[in-house]
Coordinates of C-alpha atoms and ligand atoms in Angstrom, one line a residue:
M1 CA -0.1 0.1 -0.1
T2 CA 1.4 3.6 -1.0
R3 CA 0.8 5.9 1.5
T4 CA 1.1 9.8 1.2
I5 CA 2.0 11.6 4.2
D6 CA 3.3 15.5 4.6
I7 CA 6.3 15.5 5.9
G8 CA 6.8 19.0 8.0
V9 CA 10.2 21.1 7.9
F10 CA 11.0 23.0 10.7
T11 CA 13.7 25.5 11.5
T12 CA 15.7 24.8 14.6
A13 CA 13.8 27.5 16.6
Q14 CA 10.8 25.6 15.3
L15 CA 12.2 22.4 16.8
L16 CA 13.2 23.9 20.0
D17 CA 10.3 25.3 20.5
A18 CA 8.0 22.1 19.7
I19 CA 9.9 20.1 22.3
A20 CA 10.3 22.5 25.3
P21 CA 7.8 21.5 28.3
S22 CA 4.9 23.9 29.0
D23 CA 6.3 24.4 32.3
G24 CA 9.4 23.0 34.6
G25 CA 12.5 21.7 32.7
R26 CA 16.2 22.8 32.6
D27 CA 18.1 24.6 30.2
I28 CA 20.8 22.9 28.2
L29 CA 23.6 25.0 27.5
D30 CA 25.9 24.6 24.3
P31 CA 29.3 23.3 25.3
A32 CA 31.3 25.6 22.8
T33 CA 29.8 29.1 24.3
G34 CA 28.2 28.4 27.6
A35 CA 25.1 30.1 25.9
I36 CA 21.3 28.4 26.4
V37 CA 20.2 25.9 23.4
G38 CA 17.0 25.1 24.7
R39 CA 14.8 24.0 27.6
A40 CA 14.6 20.1 28.0
P41 CA 11.8 18.3 30.4
E42 CA 12.6 16.5 33.4
R43 CA 10.0 13.7 33.5
T44 CA 8.7 11.8 36.7
T45 CA 8.7 8.0 36.8
A46 CA 5.1 8.3 36.8
E47 CA 5.5 10.1 33.4
L48 CA 7.5 7.2 32.2
D49 CA 4.8 4.7 33.9
A50 CA 2.5 6.3 31.4
A51 CA 4.3 6.4 28.1
I52 CA 5.3 2.6 28.2
S53 CA 1.3 2.0 28.9
R54 CA 1.2 3.9 25.8
A55 CA 3.5 2.4 23.9
R56 CA 2.2 -1.3 24.9
A57 CA -1.7 0.1 23.9
A58 CA 0.0 0.7 20.3
Q59 CA 2.5 -2.0 20.1
R60 CA -0.3 -5.0 18.7
S61 CA -1.4 -2.7 15.8
W62 CA 2.2 -1.8 14.7
A63 CA 3.2 -5.4 14.8
Q64 CA 0.0 -6.1 12.7
L65 CA 1.1 -4.2 10.0
G66 CA 4.0 -6.3 9.2
H67 CA 7.2 -6.0 7.6
R68 CA 6.4 -4.4 4.6
E69 CA 4.3 -1.5 5.8
R70 CA 6.7 -1.1 8.7
S71 CA 9.5 -0.8 6.5
S72 CA 7.6 1.9 4.3
Y73 CA 7.3 3.8 7.7
L74 CA 10.8 3.8 8.3
D75 CA 11.4 5.1 4.7
K76 CA 9.1 7.7 5.5
A77 CA 10.8 8.6 8.6
A78 CA 14.3 8.8 6.9
D79 CA 12.1 11.2 4.1
A80 CA 11.4 13.4 7.3
V81 CA 14.8 13.3 8.5
D82 CA 16.5 14.3 5.3
A83 CA 13.9 17.1 5.0
N84 CA 14.8 18.5 8.4
S85 CA 18.6 17.8 7.8
E86 CA 19.9 21.4 8.3
A87 CA 17.8 22.2 11.4
L88 CA 18.7 18.5 13.2
A89 CA 22.5 19.1 12.4
E90 CA 22.5 22.6 13.8
L91 CA 20.6 21.6 17.2
L92 CA 23.1 18.7 17.8
S93 CA 26.0 20.9 16.9
R94 CA 24.8 23.4 19.5
E95 CA 24.1 21.0 22.0
Q96 CA 26.5 18.4 21.5
G97 CA 29.3 20.6 20.7
K98 CA 30.3 18.6 17.3
P99 CA 30.8 21.0 14.4
L100 CA 28.7 21.0 11.1
N101 CA 31.5 19.6 9.2
G102 CA 33.9 17.1 9.2
P103 CA 32.7 13.6 10.4
N104 CA 30.7 15.4 12.8
A105 CA 26.7 16.9 13.0
R106 CA 25.8 16.7 9.3
F107 CA 27.5 13.3 8.7
E108 CA 25.3 12.3 12.0
V109 CA 22.0 13.3 10.5
G110 CA 22.9 11.8 7.0
A111 CA 23.7 8.3 9.1
C112 CA 20.1 8.6 10.6
S113 CA 18.5 8.3 7.8
S114 CA 20.6 6.2 6.4
W115 CA 20.5 3.9 8.9
L116 CA 16.6 3.9 8.8
R117 CA 16.4 3.4 4.9
T118 CA 18.9 0.2 5.2
T119 CA 17.3 -1.2 8.2
A120 CA 13.9 -0.9 6.2
S121 CA 15.7 -2.6 3.4
F122 CA 16.7 -6.0 4.8
E123 CA 14.8 -9.4 3.8
I124 CA 14.0 -11.4 7.3
E125 CA 12.0 -14.5 6.5
P126 CA 11.3 -17.7 8.5
E127 CA 14.2 -19.9 8.6
K128 CA 13.9 -23.6 7.5
V129 CA 15.9 -25.2 10.5
V130 CA 15.2 -29.0 9.7
D131 CA 13.2 -30.2 6.6
D132 CA 14.3 -33.7 5.9
G133 CA 11.2 -35.6 4.9
V134 CA 10.7 -36.7 8.5
G135 CA 10.5 -33.7 10.3
H136 CA 10.0 -30.1 10.0
A137 CA 11.2 -27.1 12.1
E138 CA 11.2 -23.5 11.1
L139 CA 12.7 -20.5 12.9
H140 CA 10.5 -17.6 13.2
Y141 CA 11.2 -14.3 14.7
R142 CA 8.0 -12.6 16.5
P143 CA 7.9 -8.8 17.9
L144 CA 9.2 -8.6 21.9
G145 CA 7.0 -5.8 23.1
V146 CA 8.2 -2.8 24.4
V147 CA 12.0 -1.9 23.7
G148 CA 13.3 0.6 25.9
A149 CA 16.4 2.3 24.9
I150 CA 19.1 4.2 26.9
G151 CA 21.6 6.1 25.2
P152 CA 24.9 8.5 25.7
W153 CA 26.0 12.0 24.6
N154 CA 28.4 11.5 22.1
W155 CA 26.3 10.4 19.1
P156 CA 23.0 11.0 20.6
M157 CA 20.8 11.1 17.3
M158 CA 22.7 8.5 15.6
I159 CA 22.6 5.6 18.4
T160 CA 19.4 6.2 19.2
V161 CA 18.3 5.8 15.4
W162 CA 20.6 2.5 15.7
Q163 CA 18.2 1.3 18.8
V164 CA 15.2 2.6 17.3
A165 CA 15.2 1.3 13.7
P166 CA 15.7 -2.3 14.3
A167 CA 13.1 -2.3 17.0
L168 CA 10.5 -0.8 15.2
R169 CA 10.9 -3.0 12.3
M170 CA 10.6 -5.9 13.9
G171 CA 7.4 -5.2 15.4
N172 CA 8.1 -3.5 18.6
T173 CA 7.3 -0.1 20.0
V174 CA 10.0 1.7 22.0
V175 CA 10.4 4.2 24.8
V176 CA 13.8 5.9 24.8
K177 CA 15.6 7.7 27.2
P178 CA 18.4 10.2 26.3
S179 CA 21.3 11.1 28.1
E180 CA 20.8 14.3 30.3
Y181 CA 23.4 15.6 28.7
T182 CA 21.9 15.8 25.1
P183 CA 18.1 15.2 25.6
L184 CA 17.3 18.1 23.1
S185 CA 19.0 16.4 19.9
V186 CA 17.1 13.2 20.5
L187 CA 13.6 14.9 21.2
A188 CA 13.8 16.9 18.1
L189 CA 15.0 13.6 15.9
A190 CA 11.8 11.6 17.4
Y191 CA 9.7 14.7 16.7
V192 CA 10.5 14.9 13.5
M193 CA 10.2 11.2 12.8
N194 CA 7.0 11.2 14.7
T195 CA 5.8 13.6 12.3
V196 CA 5.2 10.4 10.0
L197 CA 4.9 7.5 12.5
P198 CA 1.7 6.4 14.3
P199 CA 1.2 7.8 17.4
D200 CA 3.1 6.1 20.5
V201 CA 5.3 3.8 18.3
L202 CA 8.0 6.0 19.3
S203 CA 8.1 8.0 22.6
V204 CA 11.0 10.0 24.4
V205 CA 11.1 10.1 28.2
A206 CA 13.7 12.7 29.3
G207 CA 15.2 12.8 32.6
G208 CA 17.8 11.9 34.8
R209 CA 19.3 8.4 35.8
D210 CA 16.4 7.6 37.8
I211 CA 14.5 7.4 34.7
G212 CA 17.2 5.3 33.4
E213 CA 17.1 2.7 36.4
A214 CA 13.5 2.9 36.3
L215 CA 13.0 1.8 32.5
S216 CA 15.7 -0.8 33.0
A217 CA 13.8 -2.3 36.3
H218 CA 10.2 -2.2 34.4
E219 CA 7.8 -4.7 34.2
G220 CA 6.5 -3.1 30.9
I221 CA 9.6 -3.2 28.9
D222 CA 10.6 -6.7 26.9
K223 CA 13.9 -5.7 26.2
L224 CA 16.8 -3.0 26.6
M225 CA 18.8 -1.3 24.0
F226 CA 21.6 0.6 26.2
T227 CA 24.5 2.2 25.0
G228 CA 26.9 3.8 27.2
S229 CA 29.8 3.4 29.5
T230 CA 30.8 -0.5 31.1
A231 CA 29.6 0.7 34.7
T232 CA 26.3 1.8 33.8
G233 CA 25.8 -1.3 31.4
K234 CA 26.8 -3.5 34.6
A235 CA 24.3 -1.8 37.1
I236 CA 21.9 -2.3 34.3
I237 CA 22.5 -6.0 34.1
R238 CA 21.7 -6.1 37.9
S239 CA 18.2 -3.6 37.6
S240 CA 16.8 -5.7 35.0
A241 CA 17.2 -9.2 36.5
D242 CA 14.2 -9.5 38.3
T243 CA 12.2 -9.3 35.0
V244 CA 15.0 -11.4 33.1
K245 CA 15.0 -8.6 30.5
R246 CA 16.5 -9.1 27.3
L247 CA 19.5 -6.8 26.9
T248 CA 21.8 -5.5 24.3
L249 CA 25.0 -3.9 25.6
E250 CA 27.5 -1.5 23.5
L251 CA 29.8 -0.4 26.4
G252 CA 32.8 1.4 26.9
G253 CA 36.1 0.8 24.6
N254 CA 39.5 1.2 24.6
D255 CA 40.5 0.6 21.1
A256 CA 43.7 -0.4 20.1
G257 CA 45.5 0.3 16.6
I258 CA 48.5 -1.7 15.3
V259 CA 51.0 -0.1 12.8
L260 CA 53.0 -2.9 11.2
P261 CA 56.4 -1.7 9.9
D262 CA 55.3 -2.4 6.1
V263 CA 52.7 0.4 6.5
D264 CA 52.5 3.5 4.1
V265 CA 52.6 6.3 6.2
K266 CA 51.8 9.1 3.9
A267 CA 48.8 7.0 2.6
V268 CA 47.1 6.1 6.1
A269 CA 47.8 9.5 8.2
Q270 CA 44.8 11.1 7.2
D271 CA 42.7 7.9 8.0
L272 CA 44.7 7.2 11.1
F273 CA 44.0 10.4 12.4
W274 CA 40.2 10.6 11.9
G275 CA 40.2 7.0 13.3
A276 CA 41.3 8.6 16.9
F277 CA 40.0 12.2 16.6
I278 CA 36.7 11.5 14.9
N279 CA 33.6 13.6 16.9
T280 CA 37.2 14.8 18.8
G281 CA 38.2 11.7 20.3
Q282 CA 34.1 11.2 22.1
T283 CA 33.4 8.0 20.3
C284 CA 33.0 4.5 21.6
A285 CA 35.2 2.7 18.7
A286 CA 37.7 5.1 18.1
L287 CA 41.3 4.6 18.0
K288 CA 42.2 5.1 21.5
R289 CA 45.9 3.5 21.9
L290 CA 48.1 3.4 18.9
Y291 CA 50.7 0.9 18.9
V292 CA 53.7 1.8 16.1
H293 CA 56.5 -0.2 14.9
E294 CA 59.9 1.4 16.2
D295 CA 61.0 1.3 12.3
V296 CA 58.5 3.9 11.6
Y297 CA 57.9 4.9 14.6
A298 CA 59.3 8.6 14.1
Q299 CA 57.4 8.7 10.8
V300 CA 54.0 8.1 12.0
C301 CA 54.4 10.7 14.7
D302 CA 55.7 13.3 12.4
A303 CA 52.7 12.3 10.0
L304 CA 50.0 12.7 12.9
V305 CA 51.5 15.8 14.2
E306 CA 51.0 17.5 10.7
V307 CA 47.7 16.1 10.2
A308 CA 46.8 17.4 13.2
A309 CA 48.0 20.9 12.6
S310 CA 45.3 21.1 9.6
M311 CA 42.6 20.3 11.3
P312 CA 40.6 23.7 12.7
M313 CA 39.2 23.1 16.1
G314 CA 36.5 25.7 17.3
I315 CA 32.7 26.7 17.7
G316 CA 30.7 23.9 15.8
L317 CA 28.2 26.4 13.7
E318 CA 31.5 28.1 12.0
E319 CA 31.9 25.9 8.9
Q320 CA 35.8 26.1 8.6
N321 CA 36.0 23.9 12.1
V322 CA 36.1 19.9 12.2
L323 CA 37.0 19.3 15.8
G324 CA 34.8 20.7 18.7
P325 CA 35.0 21.0 22.4
L326 CA 34.1 18.2 25.2
Q327 CA 30.5 18.1 25.4
N328 CA 30.7 18.2 29.2
R329 CA 33.0 19.6 32.0
T330 CA 33.5 15.9 33.5
Q331 CA 35.1 14.8 30.2
F332 CA 37.3 17.6 29.8
D333 CA 38.9 16.9 33.2
I334 CA 39.5 13.6 32.7
V335 CA 41.2 14.4 29.5
A336 CA 43.2 16.9 31.2
A337 CA 44.0 14.6 34.0
L338 CA 45.1 11.6 31.9
V339 CA 47.1 14.3 29.8
E340 CA 49.0 15.6 33.1
T341 CA 49.7 12.2 34.2
A342 CA 51.2 11.2 31.2
R343 CA 53.2 14.1 31.1
E344 CA 54.5 13.8 34.8
S345 CA 55.5 10.2 34.1
G346 CA 58.0 11.5 31.2
A347 CA 56.1 10.9 28.1
T348 CA 56.6 13.3 25.3
V349 CA 53.6 15.7 24.8
L350 CA 54.1 16.3 20.5
V351 CA 51.3 19.0 20.5
G352 CA 48.6 19.9 22.6
G353 CA 48.1 19.2 26.0
D354 CA 47.7 23.1 27.2
P355 CA 43.8 24.2 27.0
A356 CA 43.7 28.1 26.9
T357 CA 42.5 29.2 30.1
E358 CA 41.0 32.3 28.8
Q359 CA 38.7 30.4 26.2
A360 CA 34.7 30.0 26.9
G361 CA 33.7 26.1 26.5
Y362 CA 35.1 23.0 27.1
F363 CA 37.8 22.9 24.2
Y364 CA 40.8 20.5 24.7
P365 CA 43.5 21.0 22.1
T366 CA 44.3 17.9 19.6
T367 CA 47.0 16.4 21.8
L368 CA 49.6 13.7 20.8
V369 CA 51.6 11.9 23.2
A370 CA 54.6 9.8 22.2
D371 CA 57.3 7.8 24.4
I372 CA 54.7 6.7 26.8
D373 CA 54.9 3.2 28.5
N374 CA 51.8 0.7 27.8
S375 CA 50.8 1.1 31.7
N376 CA 50.3 5.2 31.6
D377 CA 46.9 5.4 32.8
L378 CA 46.4 7.3 29.4
V379 CA 46.8 4.2 27.5
T380 CA 44.5 2.0 30.4
H381 CA 41.7 4.3 30.7
E382 CA 39.2 5.3 28.1
Q383 CA 40.2 8.8 27.4
F384 CA 37.0 9.7 25.2
G385 CA 38.5 12.9 24.0
P386 CA 41.3 14.4 21.6
A387 CA 44.0 12.7 23.3
L388 CA 46.2 9.9 21.3
P389 CA 48.9 8.0 23.2
I390 CA 51.6 6.7 20.5
I391 CA 53.6 3.3 21.9
R392 CA 56.5 1.6 20.1
Y393 CA 56.3 -1.8 19.8
S394 CA 59.5 -4.4 18.6
T395 CA 57.6 -7.5 17.7
I396 CA 53.8 -8.3 16.6
D397 CA 53.6 -10.7 19.5
E398 CA 54.7 -7.8 21.8
A399 CA 52.4 -5.7 20.0
V400 CA 49.2 -8.2 20.4
A401 CA 49.7 -8.9 23.5
M402 CA 49.6 -5.2 24.5
A403 CA 46.5 -4.4 22.8
N404 CA 44.5 -7.8 24.0
A405 CA 46.0 -6.6 27.8
L406 CA 42.7 -4.7 29.0
D407 CA 39.2 -6.0 29.7
V408 CA 37.5 -4.3 27.2
G409 CA 37.4 -5.1 23.4
L410 CA 35.0 -3.2 21.1
G411 CA 37.1 -2.5 18.3
A412 CA 40.7 -2.5 16.7
S413 CA 42.6 -1.8 13.7
V414 CA 45.8 -3.2 12.0
W415 CA 47.7 -0.8 9.4
S416 CA 49.3 -2.8 6.6
T417 CA 50.2 -2.6 2.9
D418 CA 49.8 -6.4 3.2
I419 CA 46.2 -7.3 3.7
D420 CA 47.0 -11.2 4.4
K421 CA 49.6 -10.0 7.1
A422 CA 47.4 -7.8 8.5
R423 CA 44.6 -10.1 8.3
E424 CA 46.7 -12.6 10.5
V425 CA 47.2 -10.3 13.0
A426 CA 43.4 -9.3 13.3
A427 CA 42.6 -12.6 13.7
R428 CA 45.1 -12.3 16.8
I429 CA 43.3 -9.5 18.7
E430 CA 40.1 -9.6 20.9
A431 CA 37.7 -7.3 19.4
G432 CA 34.1 -7.3 18.0
T433 CA 35.4 -5.7 15.2
V434 CA 39.2 -5.5 13.4
W435 CA 39.3 -3.1 10.7
I436 CA 42.2 -2.7 8.5
N437 CA 43.6 0.5 7.0
K438 CA 40.5 2.2 8.7
H439 CA 39.1 2.1 12.2
G440 CA 35.6 2.8 13.3
A441 CA 34.0 2.7 10.2
V442 CA 30.3 1.4 10.8
D443 CA 28.3 0.2 8.4
P444 CA 24.4 -0.7 8.6
R445 CA 24.7 -3.6 6.8
V446 CA 27.5 -5.2 8.9
P447 CA 27.2 -6.5 12.2
F448 CA 28.6 -4.7 15.2
G449 CA 29.2 -5.1 18.6
G450 CA 31.7 -5.4 21.7
S451 CA 33.9 -8.3 23.1
K452 CA 34.9 -8.4 26.7
Q453 CA 33.4 -5.8 28.8
S454 CA 32.5 -3.9 26.0
G455 CA 28.9 -5.8 26.1
Y456 CA 27.5 -8.3 24.3
G457 CA 24.8 -8.5 21.7
L458 CA 24.9 -7.5 17.9
E459 CA 23.7 -4.0 16.2
F460 CA 23.2 -3.6 12.4
G461 CA 22.5 -5.7 9.6
V462 CA 20.0 -8.7 9.8
E463 CA 21.6 -10.2 12.7
G464 CA 21.1 -7.1 14.5
L465 CA 17.2 -7.3 13.5
K466 CA 17.0 -10.8 15.0
Q467 CA 18.2 -9.3 18.3
L468 CA 14.8 -7.3 18.1
G469 CA 13.0 -10.5 17.9
A470 CA 11.9 -13.0 19.9
P471 CA 13.0 -16.3 18.2
Q472 CA 10.0 -19.1 18.3
I473 CA 10.8 -22.6 16.8
I474 CA 7.5 -24.0 14.9
S475 CA 8.2 -27.8 14.7
Y476 CA 5.8 -30.7 13.4
Ligands
LIG1 P1 26.8 6.9 30.7 O1 27.2 5.2 30.9 O2 27.1 7.7 31.8 O3 25.2 7.2 30.0 C1 24.6 6.2 29.2 C2 23.1 6.7 29.7 O4 23.0 5.7 31.0 C3 22.6 8.1 30.0 O5 21.2 8.3 29.1 C4 22.3 8.0 31.4 O6 21.4 8.8 32.0 C5 22.1 6.5 31.7 N1 22.2 6.1 33.0 C6 23.2 6.4 33.9 N2 23.0 5.5 35.2 C7 22.3 4.5 34.9 C8 21.5 3.4 35.6 N3 22.1 3.2 36.8 N4 20.5 2.8 35.1 C9 20.0 3.0 33.7 N5 20.5 3.8 33.1 C10 21.7 5.0 33.2 O7 27.6 6.7 29.6 P2 27.7 8.5 28.6 O8 29.4 9.1 29.6 O9 26.9 8.9 28.2 O10 28.9 7.6 27.5 C11 29.8 7.5 27.2 C12 30.1 6.1 27.2 O11 29.6 5.1 26.6 C13 31.7 5.6 26.9 O12 32.2 4.8 27.6 C14 31.6 5.3 25.3 O13 32.8 4.2 25.4 C15 30.5 4.4 25.8 N6 29.8 4.3 24.1 C16 29.5 3.0 23.7 C17 29.3 2.9 22.3 C18 29.2 1.7 21.8 O14 28.1 1.2 20.9 N7 29.7 0.5 22.5 C19 28.9 4.0 21.7 C20 28.7 5.1 22.3 C21 29.2 5.4 23.7

């Protein structure tokens, strides 16, 4: 059935108006300037209960639409995001801090519509598990019911779509709890999507950690999609235990990159840089520890310093900038303390390391730290900001051992001109994804998830869809 739905086109100011609470709430400040961006509601747990009840009431008819119809709604939601892409990117830039340009705000809004469309495009058919002329067993994926989604502040819109799109596609309705740091981005995105979706299929309940805790423990939630820190992931495992909730946990990472001695330094320098500094380093699967063979160590350091010098950092709405501030004071302090610890240990700060004290906003300069010991806090702790430690190694065994030494394993990368050699090294790394000659390049068709304490469950692709379904065997 083809449906025509008028897609509204809004300005950023109209979106902020539409999502503002009629009373109460709190001001959200721009991390680059300190200016007020807008006002976000602070919902209560009673309001969360009500949203979950509405989502449950809407779920049956949403499930009954079937895959084709739901996919067409996802495509329409993508059209709505595209029609409002500039307004959404501006809001995202002002609230999160990320620049409009580079792999940042416009890129993130673009990813929202492409993830919606790709998620709509997959075929998911019942699987014949046994069909041998004697017995039959088919594996179906039924809707789970109501899915809760809790997200972080680094890629607030994109990660919301990562959680919401497969959940909706599989016939579930969704209640989202955005990060308290970036609620406006998520509320505005959902507002735009809801101009084309049926009522109560997708709702956002903005509030503090208490709302996240209540959602995790709620009897009306059948599955929880969580993206955030490992510490919060562990709290969610505990609070969801009594309801035996299904969980997908995308948690913290501390991704290693290993540069092999045969690397073409010039060819990879830009990609190495963006692997680490995408979203000013505030990315779960960013390169956070770089291991470089001693033969090319100086060359790689020099090349990265050169690339760093060519990447302007500043207020996100200024078109020339491709790096922005840290999103919040806490994260700024974490990065500053880790770099100070590294400096005090005798490591060499090749560039950066000295934030300007007179500048408004949480700007921390692009920082590269060399001659650093693998046991340094800047290496072993997730910095989640623009400060990359570069560690020297002599043998591949040593590099692999260092890469695998931590209890997290989200992504990793190997950099080499010899793909077969790189694949051999990749197979030895304990991480959910190992990229070769790139880092953090997620794709809506390719399953993504962490190993070790970076979480469990997969997102994206048909595998990701299956995780939002209740498997059911029909056997006869
Ligand atoms: P966080 O864990 O502090 O917060 C994430 C969300 O959880 C927020 O919405 C918060 O309100 C909520 N929350 C906090 N306590 C809760 C509780 N007890 N119960 C339920 N919800 C609770 O994470 P953050 O600082 O927003 O994000 C940064 C972290 O997220 C980093 O560690 C980063 O690596 C990780 N991350 C992982 C991925 C991934 O795909 N693996 C993606 C992005 C970010």
